[in-house]
Amino acid sequence: MPKTERELAFLRDLYITEDFTRRFTELADKHLSLASAESVLYLNAGTGTHCIALAEAAGSETAIFAKCENQELLNIVRDKAAALRAEIDISTGDFNDDSFDMVIADGSLVPSENIAEFVNEAARVTSPGGTVFVMLPTAGSYGEIFSLLWEVLLDQSSGSTENAANELIGAIPSRSKLEEIAKATGLEKIEIHIANEIFEYEDGAAFAAAPLVTDHLMPEWFKGSSDERQSDIMSKLSALIDSEDGDLAFRFSVKATLLKARKAYVN
């Protein structure tokens, strides 16, 4: 039975924020400073952990705004902000063009096919001369999973197996593709920083039970497929992990990437 948005929001707060999103925000923290920003927007604030930390560090001279992906996540962020007395204007609505000195956008859970649109949205609401930060995985991520998925799909004797596997791999933007996307949205002075992050699970069952996998990766990679097919793929993937790795833990890597750029002035 599919989980509700409320259930997914709580699971994200309990597991994905700390285990996955944190890898991206720690990279961002090495390269951003709010010192010169009077207004900051955090796009895709998730469950608010990083946004609230930035608000606490920024001080009263910087106005912090946050946009959440849905109402359930917004409720969690509001409760956290209230408990910590963090001053953040939180919403799920849209903002006007050229509104913020700085935009921090968490694309770590954004579907790969939507990344160009997501970067464009971050650039749109940034003031000319303002700074844009976008966090996301880039090419080379999940390679260990894709290798095993290819075997699982091949075993299902599907004529489109090779295409399906290649599409999953090819959809994740490369460094050069990300630069191309950024330039097309009017960004300049582009910097790209990458950290290789390792995720480890005790065995196939632990991997298959992880909310990151069951509630995000698999539903996105196989959206449109029936619940039965997704369950079958996951069951076979879990068994293959145990067969391949034996008593060893299963590990996969993610290229946690930070795009930093300035929005160009219009001549």
CSV table of C-alpha atoms in Angstrom, one decimal:
chain,number,residue,atom,x,y,z
A,1,MET,CA,0.0,0.0,0.0
A,2,PRO,CA,1.5,3.4,-1.0
A,3,LYS,CA,2.5,5.7,1.8
A,4,THR,CA,0.7,9.0,2.4
A,5,GLU,CA,2.5,12.3,2.1
A,6,ARG,CA,2.4,12.6,5.8
A,7,GLU,CA,4.1,9.2,6.3
A,8,LEU,CA,6.7,10.0,3.7
A,9,ALA,CA,7.4,13.4,5.4
A,10,PHE,CA,8.0,11.8,8.8
A,11,LEU,CA,10.2,9.0,7.3
A,12,ARG,CA,12.2,11.7,5.4
A,13,ASP,CA,12.8,13.6,8.6
A,14,LEU,CA,13.7,10.5,10.6
A,15,TYR,CA,16.0,8.8,8.0
A,16,ILE,CA,16.7,10.6,4.7
A,17,THR,CA,17.5,14.0,6.0
A,18,GLU,CA,20.3,12.7,8.2
A,19,ASP,CA,21.6,9.8,6.2
A,20,PHE,CA,21.3,11.3,2.7
A,21,THR,CA,20.6,15.1,2.5
A,22,ARG,CA,23.2,15.9,5.2
A,23,ARG,CA,26.0,14.7,2.7
A,24,PHE,CA,25.0,17.5,0.3
A,25,THR,CA,24.4,20.2,2.9
A,26,GLU,CA,27.8,19.6,4.5
A,27,LEU,CA,29.4,20.1,1.1
A,28,ALA,CA,27.4,23.3,0.6
A,29,ASP,CA,28.4,24.7,4.1
A,30,LYS,CA,32.1,24.6,2.9
A,31,HIS,CA,31.4,27.0,0.1
A,32,LEU,CA,28.6,29.4,1.2
A,33,SER,CA,28.4,32.4,3.4
A,34,LEU,CA,25.4,34.5,4.3
A,35,ALA,CA,27.4,37.4,5.5
A,36,SER,CA,26.6,39.7,2.5
A,37,ALA,CA,23.0,38.5,1.8
A,38,GLU,CA,20.1,40.5,3.0
A,39,SER,CA,17.5,38.0,1.7
A,40,VAL,CA,17.9,34.3,1.2
A,41,LEU,CA,15.5,31.7,-0.3
A,42,TYR,CA,15.9,28.0,0.5
A,43,LEU,CA,14.2,26.1,-2.3
A,44,ASN,CA,13.1,22.5,-1.4
A,45,ALA,CA,13.7,23.0,2.3
A,46,GLY,CA,12.7,19.4,3.0
A,47,THR,CA,12.3,18.9,6.7
A,48,GLY,CA,14.1,22.2,7.5
A,49,THR,CA,17.3,21.0,9.3
A,50,HIS,CA,19.8,22.8,7.1
A,51,CYS,CA,17.6,25.9,6.5
A,52,ILE,CA,17.0,26.4,10.3
A,53,ALA,CA,20.7,26.0,11.0
A,54,LEU,CA,21.5,28.7,8.4
A,55,ALA,CA,18.9,30.9,9.9
A,56,GLU,CA,20.4,30.5,13.4
A,57,ALA,CA,23.8,31.4,12.0
A,58,ALA,CA,22.7,34.3,9.8
A,59,GLY,CA,21.5,36.7,12.5
A,60,SER,CA,18.7,39.3,12.3
A,61,GLU,CA,20.2,41.2,9.4
A,62,THR,CA,19.4,38.4,6.9
A,63,ALA,CA,15.8,37.6,6.0
A,64,ILE,CA,15.4,33.8,5.5
A,65,PHE,CA,12.6,32.4,3.3
A,66,ALA,CA,11.9,28.7,2.7
A,67,LYS,CA,9.8,26.9,0.1
A,68,CYS,CA,8.7,23.4,1.0
A,69,GLU,CA,7.8,20.7,-1.5
A,70,ASN,CA,4.4,20.0,0.1
A,71,GLN,CA,2.2,20.9,3.0
A,72,GLU,CA,3.3,17.9,5.2
A,73,LEU,CA,6.9,18.9,5.0
A,74,LEU,CA,6.0,22.6,5.6
A,75,ASN,CA,4.2,21.5,8.8
A,76,ILE,CA,7.4,19.8,10.1
A,77,VAL,CA,9.6,22.8,9.2
A,78,ARG,CA,7.2,25.2,11.0
A,79,ASP,CA,7.1,23.1,14.1
A,80,LYS,CA,10.9,22.8,14.2
A,81,ALA,CA,11.3,26.6,13.5
A,82,ALA,CA,8.8,27.4,16.3
A,83,ALA,CA,10.5,25.1,18.8
A,84,LEU,CA,13.9,26.6,18.1
A,85,ARG,CA,12.6,30.2,17.6
A,86,ALA,CA,14.2,30.4,14.2
A,87,GLU,CA,12.8,33.3,12.2
A,88,ILE,CA,12.0,31.9,8.8
A,89,ASP,CA,9.1,32.8,6.4
A,90,ILE,CA,8.0,29.3,5.2
A,91,SER,CA,5.5,28.6,2.4
A,92,THR,CA,4.8,26.3,-0.5
A,93,GLY,CA,4.0,29.2,-2.9
A,94,ASP,CA,5.9,30.8,-5.8
A,95,PHE,CA,8.0,33.9,-5.7
A,96,ASN,CA,8.5,36.8,-8.1
A,97,ASP,CA,11.4,37.1,-10.4
A,98,ASP,CA,14.7,38.6,-9.2
A,99,SER,CA,13.6,38.6,-5.5
A,100,PHE,CA,16.5,37.3,-3.5
A,101,ASP,CA,20.2,38.1,-3.0
A,102,MET,CA,20.9,34.4,-2.6
A,103,VAL,CA,19.1,31.2,-3.4
A,104,ILE,CA,20.0,27.8,-2.0
A,105,ALA,CA,18.3,25.0,-3.8
A,106,ASP,CA,18.3,21.3,-2.6
A,107,GLY,CA,17.9,19.2,-5.7
A,108,SER,CA,19.3,16.0,-4.1
A,109,LEU,CA,15.9,14.3,-4.4
A,110,VAL,CA,14.7,16.1,-7.6
A,111,PRO,CA,14.1,13.6,-10.5
A,112,SER,CA,17.0,13.9,-12.9
A,113,GLU,CA,14.7,14.8,-15.8
A,114,ASN,CA,13.6,17.9,-13.8
A,115,ILE,CA,17.0,19.3,-12.9
A,116,ALA,CA,17.2,21.8,-15.8
A,117,GLU,CA,13.8,23.2,-14.7
A,118,PHE,CA,14.9,23.2,-11.1
A,119,VAL,CA,18.1,25.2,-11.8
A,120,ASN,CA,16.1,27.6,-14.0
A,121,GLU,CA,13.6,28.2,-11.1
A,122,ALA,CA,16.5,28.9,-8.7
A,123,ALA,CA,18.0,31.4,-11.2
A,124,ARG,CA,14.6,33.0,-11.9
A,125,VAL,CA,14.0,34.1,-8.3
A,126,THR,CA,17.6,35.3,-7.8
A,127,SER,CA,18.4,39.0,-8.2
A,128,PRO,CA,20.9,40.0,-10.9
A,129,GLY,CA,24.3,39.8,-9.3
A,130,GLY,CA,23.0,37.4,-6.6
A,131,THR,CA,24.4,33.9,-5.9
A,132,VAL,CA,22.8,30.6,-6.6
A,133,PHE,CA,23.7,27.3,-4.9
A,134,VAL,CA,22.2,24.0,-6.2
A,135,MET,CA,22.8,20.7,-4.5
A,136,LEU,CA,22.3,17.5,-6.6
A,137,PRO,CA,23.8,14.1,-7.5
A,138,THR,CA,25.8,14.0,-10.8
A,139,ALA,CA,26.9,11.3,-13.2
A,140,GLY,CA,28.6,8.4,-11.6
A,141,SER,CA,26.1,8.2,-8.8
A,142,TYR,CA,24.4,4.9,-7.9
A,143,GLY,CA,26.6,3.0,-10.3
A,144,GLU,CA,26.8,-0.1,-8.1
A,145,ILE,CA,23.0,-0.3,-7.9
A,146,PHE,CA,22.6,0.2,-11.7
A,147,SER,CA,25.0,-2.6,-12.4
A,148,LEU,CA,22.9,-5.0,-10.4
A,149,LEU,CA,19.7,-3.6,-11.7
A,150,TRP,CA,20.8,-4.4,-15.2
A,151,GLU,CA,21.2,-8.0,-14.3
A,152,VAL,CA,17.8,-8.1,-12.6
A,153,LEU,CA,16.1,-6.5,-15.6
A,154,LEU,CA,18.0,-8.8,-18.0
A,155,ASP,CA,16.7,-11.8,-16.0
A,156,GLN,CA,13.2,-10.6,-16.6
A,157,SER,CA,13.8,-11.2,-20.4
A,158,SER,CA,12.4,-7.8,-21.3
A,159,GLY,CA,13.2,-6.5,-24.8
A,160,SER,CA,13.7,-3.0,-23.5
A,161,THR,CA,16.1,-4.1,-20.7
A,162,GLU,CA,19.2,-2.5,-22.0
A,163,ASN,CA,17.4,0.8,-22.9
A,164,ALA,CA,15.8,0.9,-19.4
A,165,ALA,CA,19.1,0.5,-17.7
A,166,ASN,CA,20.9,2.9,-19.9
A,167,GLU,CA,18.2,5.5,-19.5
A,168,LEU,CA,18.6,5.4,-15.7
A,169,ILE,CA,22.3,6.0,-16.0
A,170,GLY,CA,22.1,8.6,-18.7
A,171,ALA,CA,19.4,10.7,-17.0
A,172,ILE,CA,21.7,11.8,-14.3
A,173,PRO,CA,23.5,15.0,-15.4
A,174,SER,CA,27.2,15.0,-15.9
A,175,ARG,CA,29.4,17.9,-14.7
A,176,SER,CA,29.5,19.3,-18.3
A,177,LYS,CA,25.8,19.0,-18.7
A,178,LEU,CA,25.2,20.8,-15.4
A,179,GLU,CA,27.5,23.7,-16.6
A,180,GLU,CA,25.5,23.8,-19.8
A,181,ILE,CA,22.2,24.0,-17.9
A,182,ALA,CA,23.5,26.8,-15.6
A,183,LYS,CA,24.8,28.9,-18.6
A,184,ALA,CA,21.4,28.5,-20.3
A,185,THR,CA,19.6,29.9,-17.3
A,186,GLY,CA,21.7,33.1,-17.3
A,187,LEU,CA,24.3,32.0,-14.6
A,188,GLU,CA,28.0,32.9,-14.8
A,189,LYS,CA,31.1,32.5,-12.7
A,190,ILE,CA,30.2,28.9,-12.4
A,191,GLU,CA,31.9,26.6,-9.9
A,192,ILE,CA,31.2,22.9,-9.4
A,193,HIS,CA,32.3,21.1,-6.3
A,194,ILE,CA,32.0,17.3,-5.9
A,195,ALA,CA,32.3,14.9,-3.0
A,196,ASN,CA,32.2,11.2,-3.4
A,197,GLU,CA,29.8,9.8,-0.7
A,198,ILE,CA,29.5,6.2,0.3
A,199,PHE,CA,26.3,4.5,1.5
A,200,GLU,CA,26.6,1.2,3.2
A,201,TYR,CA,24.0,-1.4,4.1
A,202,GLU,CA,24.5,-4.7,6.1
A,203,ASP,CA,22.9,-6.9,3.4
A,204,GLY,CA,20.2,-6.9,0.7
A,205,ALA,CA,17.4,-6.9,3.2
A,206,ALA,CA,18.8,-3.7,4.9
A,207,PHE,CA,19.2,-2.1,1.5
A,208,ALA,CA,15.7,-3.0,0.5
A,209,ALA,CA,14.2,-1.7,3.8
A,210,ALA,CA,16.0,1.7,3.6
A,211,PRO,CA,13.5,4.6,3.1
A,212,LEU,CA,15.9,6.3,0.7
A,213,VAL,CA,15.6,3.2,-1.6
A,214,THR,CA,12.0,2.1,-1.1
A,215,ASP,CA,10.4,5.6,-0.8
A,216,HIS,CA,12.5,7.6,-3.3
A,217,LEU,CA,15.0,5.9,-5.6
A,218,MET,CA,12.9,2.9,-6.7
A,219,PRO,CA,9.6,4.9,-7.1
A,220,GLU,CA,11.4,7.5,-9.2
A,221,TRP,CA,13.4,5.0,-11.3
A,222,PHE,CA,10.4,2.8,-12.0
A,223,LYS,CA,7.5,5.3,-11.9
A,224,GLY,CA,4.7,4.1,-14.1
A,225,SER,CA,5.5,0.5,-13.3
A,226,SER,CA,3.0,-1.4,-11.1
A,227,ASP,CA,3.6,-1.9,-7.4
A,228,GLU,CA,3.9,-5.6,-8.1
A,229,ARG,CA,6.7,-5.1,-10.7
A,230,GLN,CA,8.6,-2.7,-8.4
A,231,SER,CA,8.2,-5.2,-5.5
A,232,ASP,CA,9.5,-8.0,-7.8
A,233,ILE,CA,12.5,-5.9,-8.9
A,234,MET,CA,13.3,-5.0,-5.3
A,235,SER,CA,13.1,-8.6,-4.2
A,236,LYS,CA,15.4,-9.9,-6.9
A,237,LEU,CA,17.8,-7.0,-6.4
A,238,SER,CA,18.0,-7.8,-2.7
A,239,ALA,CA,18.7,-11.4,-3.4
A,240,LEU,CA,21.3,-10.5,-6.0
A,241,ILE,CA,23.1,-8.3,-3.5
A,242,ASP,CA,23.4,-11.1,-1.0
A,243,SER,CA,24.5,-13.5,-3.7
A,244,GLU,CA,27.2,-11.2,-5.0
A,245,ASP,CA,28.5,-9.8,-1.7
A,246,GLY,CA,28.0,-12.8,0.6
A,247,ASP,CA,28.9,-11.7,4.1
A,248,LEU,CA,30.2,-8.3,3.0
A,249,ALA,CA,28.2,-5.1,3.4
A,250,PHE,CA,26.7,-3.6,0.2
A,251,ARG,CA,28.0,-0.2,-0.7
A,252,PHE,CA,27.1,2.3,-3.3
A,253,SER,CA,28.5,5.8,-4.1
A,254,VAL,CA,26.9,9.1,-4.8
A,255,LYS,CA,28.6,12.1,-6.4
A,256,ALA,CA,27.3,14.8,-4.1
A,257,THR,CA,27.6,18.0,-6.2
A,258,LEU,CA,27.3,21.7,-5.5
A,259,LEU,CA,26.7,24.2,-8.3
A,260,LYS,CA,27.7,27.7,-7.2
A,261,ALA,CA,27.1,30.6,-9.7
A,262,ARG,CA,26.2,34.2,-10.0
A,263,LYS,CA,23.2,35.5,-11.9
A,264,ALA,CA,24.3,37.7,-14.7
A,265,TYR,CA,23.2,41.3,-15.0
A,266,VAL,CA,21.0,42.0,-18.0
A,267,ASN,CA,22.6,44.5,-20.5
